[in-house]
CSV table of N, CA and C in Angstrom, one decimal:
chain,number,residue,atom,x,y,z
A,9,GLN,N,27.2,-109.0,168.2
A,9,GLN,CA,27.0,-109.2,169.5
A,9,GLN,C,26.9,-110.8,170.1
A,10,VAL,N,28.1,-111.4,170.6
A,10,VAL,CA,27.8,-113.4,170.8
A,10,VAL,C,26.7,-113.2,172.1
A,11,HIS,N,25.8,-114.4,171.8
A,11,HIS,CA,24.5,-114.2,172.8
A,11,HIS,C,24.3,-116.0,172.9
A,12,LEU,N,24.2,-116.1,174.1
A,12,LEU,CA,24.0,-117.6,174.5
A,12,LEU,C,22.9,-117.8,175.0
A,13,VAL,N,22.3,-118.7,175.0
A,13,VAL,CA,21.2,-119.3,175.7
A,13,VAL,C,21.3,-121.0,176.3
A,14,GLU,N,21.1,-121.3,177.3
A,14,GLU,CA,20.9,-122.9,177.9
A,14,GLU,C,19.7,-123.2,177.8
A,15,SER,N,19.2,-124.2,177.3
A,15,SER,CA,18.3,-124.9,178.5
A,15,SER,C,18.5,-126.7,178.2
A,16,GLY,N,17.6,-127.4,178.6
A,16,GLY,CA,17.7,-128.3,179.5
A,16,GLY,C,17.6,-129.0,180.9
A,17,GLY,N,17.8,-127.7,181.7
A,17,GLY,CA,17.7,-128.2,183.1
A,17,GLY,C,16.4,-128.4,183.5
A,18,GLY,N,17.0,-129.0,184.8
A,18,GLY,CA,14.9,-129.3,185.6
A,18,GLY,C,15.5,-130.0,186.6
A,19,SER,N,14.8,-131.3,187.3
A,19,SER,CA,14.3,-131.6,188.8
A,19,SER,C,14.5,-133.2,188.7
A,20,VAL,N,15.6,-134.3,188.9
A,20,VAL,CA,15.6,-135.3,188.9
A,20,VAL,C,16.1,-136.1,190.1
A,21,LEU,N,16.1,-137.2,190.3
A,21,LEU,CA,16.3,-138.1,191.1
A,21,LEU,C,18.0,-138.6,191.0
A,22,PRO,N,18.2,-138.6,192.0
A,22,PRO,CA,20.4,-138.8,192.2
A,22,PRO,C,19.9,-140.2,191.0
A,23,GLY,N,21.2,-140.1,190.5
A,23,GLY,CA,21.8,-141.2,189.6
A,23,GLY,C,21.3,-141.4,188.0
A,24,ASN,N,20.0,-140.3,188.0
A,24,ASN,CA,19.7,-140.2,186.5
A,24,ASN,C,20.6,-139.4,185.8
A,25,SER,N,19.9,-138.6,184.6
A,25,SER,CA,20.7,-137.8,183.6
A,25,SER,C,20.0,-137.0,183.0
A,26,LEU,N,20.8,-136.1,182.7
A,26,LEU,CA,20.4,-134.4,181.9
A,26,LEU,C,21.4,-134.3,180.7
A,27,LYS,N,20.6,-133.6,180.0
A,27,LYS,CA,22.0,-132.8,179.0
A,27,LYS,C,20.8,-131.4,178.7
A,28,LEU,N,22.1,-130.8,178.9
A,28,LEU,CA,22.1,-129.1,178.8
A,28,LEU,C,22.6,-129.0,177.4
A,29,SER,N,21.8,-128.0,176.7
A,29,SER,CA,22.2,-127.4,175.3
A,29,SER,C,22.6,-125.7,175.7
A,30,CYS,N,23.4,-125.5,174.7
A,30,CYS,CA,23.9,-123.9,174.8
A,30,CYS,C,23.8,-123.7,173.4
A,31,LEU,N,22.8,-122.5,173.5
A,31,LEU,CA,22.7,-122.1,171.3
A,31,LEU,C,23.5,-120.8,171.4
A,32,PHE,N,24.4,-120.7,170.4
A,32,PHE,CA,25.0,-119.5,170.3
A,32,PHE,C,25.0,-119.0,169.0
A,33,SER,N,24.7,-117.7,169.5
A,33,SER,CA,24.3,-116.5,168.1
A,33,SER,C,25.3,-115.5,168.1
A,34,GLY,N,25.5,-114.8,167.0
A,34,GLY,CA,26.1,-113.3,167.0
A,34,GLY,C,27.6,-113.4,166.6
A,35,ASP,N,27.7,-114.2,165.9
A,35,ASP,CA,29.4,-114.6,165.3
A,35,ASP,C,29.5,-116.0,165.1
A,36,SER,N,30.8,-116.3,164.2
A,36,SER,CA,30.8,-117.7,163.7
A,36,SER,C,31.3,-118.7,164.9
A,37,PHE,N,30.7,-119.2,165.3
A,37,PHE,CA,30.5,-120.1,166.8
A,37,PHE,C,31.6,-121.1,166.1
A,38,LYS,N,32.6,-121.5,165.1
A,38,LYS,CA,33.6,-122.2,165.2
A,38,LYS,C,34.4,-121.9,165.6
A,39,SER,N,34.7,-120.4,165.7
A,39,SER,CA,35.7,-120.0,166.2
A,39,SER,C,35.9,-119.8,168.1
A,40,TYR,N,34.8,-120.2,168.3
A,40,TYR,CA,34.7,-120.3,169.9
A,40,TYR,C,35.0,-121.3,170.5
A,41,ALA,N,35.7,-121.7,172.0
A,41,ALA,CA,35.3,-122.3,172.8
A,41,ALA,C,34.3,-122.0,173.2
A,42,VAL,N,33.6,-123.2,174.1
A,42,VAL,CA,32.7,-123.0,174.9
A,42,VAL,C,32.8,-124.2,176.3
A,43,GLY,N,32.4,-123.4,177.3
A,43,GLY,CA,33.0,-123.7,178.5
A,43,GLY,C,31.4,-123.8,179.5
A,44,TRP,N,31.7,-124.9,180.3
A,44,TRP,CA,30.6,-124.7,181.3
A,44,TRP,C,30.6,-124.3,182.6
A,45,PHE,N,30.0,-123.8,183.3
A,45,PHE,CA,30.3,-123.4,184.7
A,45,PHE,C,29.1,-123.8,185.4
A,46,ARG,N,29.5,-123.9,187.1
A,46,ARG,CA,28.1,-123.9,187.6
A,46,ARG,C,28.3,-123.4,188.9
A,47,GLN,N,27.1,-123.0,189.7
A,47,GLN,CA,27.2,-122.2,190.9
A,47,GLN,C,26.0,-122.4,191.9
A,48,ALA,N,26.7,-122.8,192.9
A,48,ALA,CA,25.2,-123.2,194.0
A,48,ALA,C,25.0,-121.9,194.5
A,49,PRO,N,23.9,-122.2,195.4
A,49,PRO,CA,24.0,-121.2,196.5
A,49,PRO,C,24.8,-120.8,197.8
A,50,GLY,N,25.3,-120.0,197.7
A,50,GLY,CA,26.5,-119.6,198.9
A,50,GLY,C,27.7,-120.4,198.6
A,51,LYS,N,27.7,-120.6,197.2
A,51,LYS,CA,28.8,-121.3,197.0
A,51,LYS,C,29.9,-120.6,195.7
A,52,GLU,N,30.9,-120.9,195.5
A,52,GLU,CA,31.4,-119.9,194.4
A,52,GLU,C,31.2,-120.9,193.1
A,53,ARG,N,31.6,-120.1,192.0
A,53,ARG,CA,31.3,-120.7,190.7
A,53,ARG,C,32.6,-121.3,190.6
A,54,GLU,N,32.3,-122.6,189.7
A,54,GLU,CA,33.1,-123.7,189.5
A,54,GLU,C,32.8,-123.9,188.0
A,55,PHE,N,33.9,-124.3,187.4
A,55,PHE,CA,34.5,-124.8,186.1
A,55,PHE,C,34.1,-126.2,186.4
A,56,VAL,N,33.2,-126.6,185.4
A,56,VAL,CA,32.6,-127.9,184.5
A,56,VAL,C,33.7,-128.9,183.3
A,57,ALA,N,33.3,-128.3,182.9
A,57,ALA,CA,33.6,-128.7,181.3
A,57,ALA,C,34.1,-127.8,180.1
A,58,ALA,N,34.7,-128.1,179.3
A,58,ALA,CA,34.8,-127.2,178.2
A,58,ALA,C,35.6,-127.8,176.7
A,59,ILE,N,35.3,-127.2,176.0
A,59,ILE,CA,35.3,-127.7,174.2
A,59,ILE,C,36.2,-126.8,173.6
A,60,SER,N,36.8,-126.8,173.4
A,60,SER,CA,38.1,-126.3,172.3
A,60,SER,C,37.4,-125.7,171.2
A,61,TRP,N,37.6,-124.3,170.4
A,61,TRP,CA,37.1,-124.1,169.7
A,61,TRP,C,37.2,-124.8,168.4
A,62,MET,N,38.2,-125.8,168.3
A,62,MET,CA,38.5,-127.3,167.0
A,62,MET,C,37.7,-128.1,167.5
A,63,GLY,N,37.5,-127.9,168.5
A,63,GLY,CA,36.7,-129.4,168.9
A,63,GLY,C,37.5,-130.5,169.3
A,64,THR,N,38.5,-130.4,169.0
A,64,THR,CA,39.7,-131.4,169.7
A,64,THR,C,40.1,-131.4,170.8
A,65,THR,N,39.9,-130.5,171.5
A,65,THR,CA,40.2,-130.7,173.0
A,65,THR,C,39.4,-130.5,173.9
A,66,THR,N,39.0,-131.6,175.1
A,66,THR,CA,37.8,-131.3,176.2
A,66,THR,C,39.0,-131.7,177.4
A,67,THR,N,37.9,-130.9,178.2
A,67,THR,CA,38.5,-130.7,179.6
A,67,THR,C,37.8,-130.9,180.5
A,68,TYR,N,38.0,-131.4,181.7
A,68,TYR,CA,36.7,-131.4,182.7
A,68,TYR,C,37.4,-131.2,184.0
A,69,ALA,N,36.5,-130.8,185.3
A,69,ALA,CA,36.5,-131.0,186.6
A,69,ALA,C,36.8,-132.1,187.1
A,70,ASP,N,37.5,-132.5,187.9
A,70,ASP,CA,37.6,-133.9,188.6
A,70,ASP,C,36.2,-134.6,188.7
A,71,PHE,N,35.5,-133.7,189.3
A,71,PHE,CA,34.3,-134.1,189.9
A,71,PHE,C,33.1,-134.8,188.3
A,72,ALA,N,33.6,-134.4,187.6
A,72,ALA,CA,32.9,-134.5,185.9
A,72,ALA,C,33.5,-135.2,185.7
A,73,LYS,N,34.7,-135.7,185.3
A,73,LYS,CA,35.7,-136.9,184.9
A,73,LYS,C,34.2,-138.4,184.7
A,74,GLY,N,34.1,-138.8,183.8
A,74,GLY,CA,33.8,-140.2,183.8
A,74,GLY,C,32.2,-140.1,183.7
A,75,ARG,N,31.7,-138.9,184.5
A,75,ARG,CA,29.9,-138.4,184.4
A,75,ARG,C,29.7,-137.6,183.2
A,76,PHE,N,29.9,-136.7,183.2
A,76,PHE,CA,29.5,-135.7,182.4
A,76,PHE,C,30.9,-135.6,181.2
A,77,THR,N,30.0,-135.2,179.9
A,77,THR,CA,30.7,-135.0,178.3
A,77,THR,C,30.2,-134.1,177.5
A,78,VAL,N,31.1,-133.2,177.4
A,78,VAL,CA,30.5,-132.3,176.6
A,78,VAL,C,31.3,-132.1,174.8
A,79,THR,N,30.2,-131.9,174.2
A,79,THR,CA,30.3,-132.1,172.7
A,79,THR,C,29.7,-131.1,172.2
A,80,ARG,N,30.4,-130.3,171.0
A,80,ARG,CA,29.4,-129.2,169.7
A,80,ARG,C,29.2,-129.7,168.5
A,81,ASN,N,28.1,-129.1,168.4
A,81,ASN,CA,27.7,-129.2,167.1
A,81,ASN,C,27.9,-128.0,166.0
A,82,ASN,N,29.0,-127.6,165.5
A,82,ASN,CA,29.1,-126.5,164.5
A,82,ASN,C,28.0,-126.4,163.7
A,83,ALA,N,27.4,-127.3,162.6
A,83,ALA,CA,26.4,-126.9,161.9
A,83,ALA,C,24.8,-126.4,162.7
A,84,GLN,N,24.8,-127.0,164.0
A,84,GLN,CA,23.8,-125.8,164.9
A,84,GLN,C,24.0,-125.1,165.6
A,85,ASN,N,25.2,-124.6,165.9
A,85,ASN,CA,25.8,-123.6,166.6
A,85,ASN,C,25.6,-123.7,168.1
A,86,THR,N,25.5,-125.1,168.4
A,86,THR,CA,25.3,-125.7,169.9
A,86,THR,C,26.0,-126.6,170.6
A,87,ALA,N,26.3,-126.2,171.7
A,87,ALA,CA,27.2,-127.3,172.8
A,87,ALA,C,26.5,-127.6,173.5
A,88,TYR,N,27.3,-128.9,174.0
A,88,TYR,CA,26.2,-129.5,174.9
A,88,TYR,C,26.7,-130.3,176.2
A,89,LEU,N,26.1,-130.3,177.3
A,89,LEU,CA,26.9,-131.2,178.4
A,89,LEU,C,26.0,-132.3,178.9
A,90,ASP,N,26.4,-133.2,178.6
A,90,ASP,CA,25.9,-134.2,178.9
A,90,ASP,C,25.8,-134.9,180.7
A,91,MET,N,25.3,-135.5,181.7
A,91,MET,CA,25.4,-135.2,182.4
A,91,MET,C,24.9,-136.5,182.8
A,92,GLY,N,25.5,-137.4,183.3
A,92,GLY,CA,25.3,-138.8,183.9
A,92,GLY,C,25.2,-139.2,185.5
A,93,ARG,N,24.9,-140.2,185.9
A,93,ARG,CA,24.9,-140.4,187.4
A,93,ARG,C,24.9,-138.9,188.4
A,94,LEU,N,24.0,-138.3,188.4
A,94,LEU,CA,23.8,-137.1,188.7
A,94,LEU,C,23.8,-137.2,190.5
A,95,GLN,N,24.4,-136.4,191.1
A,95,GLN,CA,24.8,-136.5,192.7
A,95,GLN,C,23.8,-135.5,193.0
A,96,LEU,N,23.9,-135.5,194.6
A,96,LEU,CA,22.8,-134.2,195.4
A,96,LEU,C,24.0,-133.0,195.0
A,97,GLU,N,25.2,-133.4,195.1
A,97,GLU,CA,26.3,-132.3,195.0
A,97,GLU,C,26.2,-131.2,193.6
A,98,ASP,N,25.4,-132.2,193.0
A,98,ASP,CA,26.0,-131.4,191.5
A,98,ASP,C,24.5,-130.4,191.1
A,99,ALA,N,23.1,-130.0,191.9
A,99,ALA,CA,22.1,-129.1,191.6
A,99,ALA,C,23.0,-127.6,192.2
A,100,ALA,N,22.5,-126.8,191.0
A,100,ALA,CA,23.3,-125.6,190.8
A,100,ALA,C,22.4,-125.3,189.6
A,101,GLN,N,23.3,-123.8,189.3
A,101,GLN,CA,23.1,-123.1,188.3
A,101,GLN,C,24.0,-123.4,187.1
A,102,TYR,N,23.8,-124.0,186.1
A,102,TYR,CA,24.7,-124.4,185.4
A,102,TYR,C,24.6,-123.4,184.0
A,103,TYR,N,25.9,-122.9,183.3
A,103,TYR,CA,25.6,-121.7,182.3
A,103,TYR,C,27.0,-121.8,181.5
A,104,CYS,N,26.8,-121.8,180.4
A,104,CYS,CA,27.5,-121.8,179.3
A,104,CYS,C,28.4,-120.5,178.8
A,105,ALA,N,29.5,-120.7,178.3
A,105,ALA,CA,30.4,-119.2,177.9
A,105,ALA,C,31.4,-119.6,176.9
A,106,ALA,N,31.7,-118.5,176.3
A,106,ALA,CA,32.0,-118.7,174.5
A,106,ALA,C,33.2,-118.0,175.1
A,107,ALA,N,34.8,-118.3,174.6
A,107,ALA,CA,35.8,-117.7,174.5
A,107,ALA,C,35.9,-118.0,172.8
A,108,PHE,N,36.8,-116.8,172.2
A,108,PHE,CA,36.9,-116.7,171.2
A,108,PHE,C,38.8,-117.1,170.9
A,109,MET,N,38.5,-118.3,170.4
A,109,MET,CA,39.6,-118.9,170.0
A,109,MET,C,40.9,-118.7,171.1
A,110,PRO,N,40.6,-119.5,172.3
A,110,PRO,CA,41.3,-119.6,173.2
A,110,PRO,C,42.5,-120.6,173.5
A,111,LEU,N,43.8,-121.1,174.0
A,111,LEU,CA,44.3,-121.9,174.1
A,111,LEU,C,43.7,-122.8,175.0
A,112,ASP,N,44.3,-123.8,174.5
A,112,ASP,CA,43.5,-125.3,175.5
A,112,ASP,C,43.9,-125.0,176.8
A,113,ARG,N,44.9,-124.2,177.0
A,113,ARG,CA,45.5,-124.3,178.5
A,113,ARG,C,44.5,-123.2,179.3
A,114,GLU,N,43.9,-122.2,178.8
A,114,GLU,CA,42.8,-121.6,179.1
A,114,GLU,C,41.7,-121.8,179.4
A,115,LEU,N,40.8,-123.2,178.9
A,115,LEU,CA,39.5,-123.4,178.3
A,115,LEU,C,39.4,-123.4,180.3
A,116,GLY,N,39.8,-123.7,181.5
A,116,GLY,CA,39.2,-124.2,182.5
A,116,GLY,C,39.2,-122.6,183.6
A,117,ASP,N,39.7,-121.3,182.7
A,117,ASP,CA,39.4,-120.1,183.1
A,117,ASP,C,38.5,-119.0,182.8
A,118,PHE,N,37.8,-118.6,183.6
A,118,PHE,CA,35.9,-118.5,183.2
A,118,PHE,C,36.8,-116.9,182.8
A,119,ALA,N,37.6,-116.3,183.6
A,119,ALA,CA,38.3,-115.2,182.9
A,119,ALA,C,38.0,-114.9,181.4
A,120,GLU,N,38.7,-116.0,180.5
A,120,GLU,CA,38.6,-116.0,179.4
A,120,GLU,C,37.7,-116.1,178.4
A,121,TYR,N,37.1,-116.0,179.0
A,121,TYR,CA,35.6,-116.0,178.4
A,121,TYR,C,34.7,-115.2,177.9
A,122,GLN,N,34.4,-114.5,177.2
A,122,GLN,CA,33.7,-112.9,176.6
A,122,GLN,C,32.6,-113.0,176.5
A,123,ALA,N,31.4,-114.1,176.7
A,123,ALA,CA,30.5,-114.0,177.1
A,123,ALA,C,29.7,-115.2,177.8
A,124,ARG,N,28.6,-115.0,178.6
A,124,ARG,CA,28.2,-116.2,178.8
A,124,ARG,C,26.5,-115.8,179.1
A,125,GLY,N,25.5,-117.1,179.4
A,125,GLY,CA,24.3,-117.3,178.8
A,125,GLY,C,23.7,-117.0,180.3
A,126,PRO,N,22.4,-117.0,180.7
A,126,PRO,CA,22.0,-116.6,181.9
A,126,PRO,C,21.5,-117.9,182.8
A,127,GLY,N,22.0,-118.8,182.0
A,127,GLY,CA,21.6,-120.1,183.0
A,127,GLY,C,20.7,-120.9,182.8
A,128,THR,N,21.0,-122.2,183.3
A,128,THR,CA,19.9,-123.2,183.6
A,128,THR,C,19.6,-123.8,184.8
A,129,GLN,N,18.8,-124.2,185.5
A,129,GLN,CA,18.6,-124.7,186.9
A,129,GLN,C,18.7,-126.1,187.3
A,130,VAL,N,19.7,-126.5,187.8
A,130,VAL,CA,19.7,-128.0,187.4
A,130,VAL,C,19.2,-128.5,189.3
A,131,THR,N,18.5,-129.4,189.3
A,131,THR,CA,18.0,-129.8,190.6
A,131,THR,C,17.9,-131.0,190.7
A,132,VAL,N,18.8,-131.7,192.0
A,132,VAL,CA,19.1,-133.4,192.1
A,132,VAL,C,18.3,-133.8,193.5
A,133,SER,N,17.1,-133.9,193.9
A,133,SER,CA,16.6,-134.3,195.3
A,133,SER,C,16.2,-135.9,195.2
A,134,SER,N,16.1,-136.3,196.2
A,134,SER,CA,15.4,-137.3,196.2
A,134,SER,C,13.9,-137.0,197.2
């Protein structure tokens, strides 16, 4: 059974950076795409970024383009989300999810992911 655990969240000032990690276990990591999603209190879950199972495709929400970078290290069974120039509206619970060999066009669809982690909190405040 696939198991995901996020880490790296915290409290930062606007304009600062954070790097989130997503540790994968329970199956062959290289066969899974990893997506990052977030949800703030009172708001719906939204897609942030994803990287394909082959690592050749990345996709980002418009708000993440140019500020966030998603990567993966198959040797360490870990995916990362580098977040730069954080803004107040980036504050949310961030969680990673894993999808078994999805099509690239499916990377932004949460319904395509079979497992998700418990999340890590990101707080941005002045």
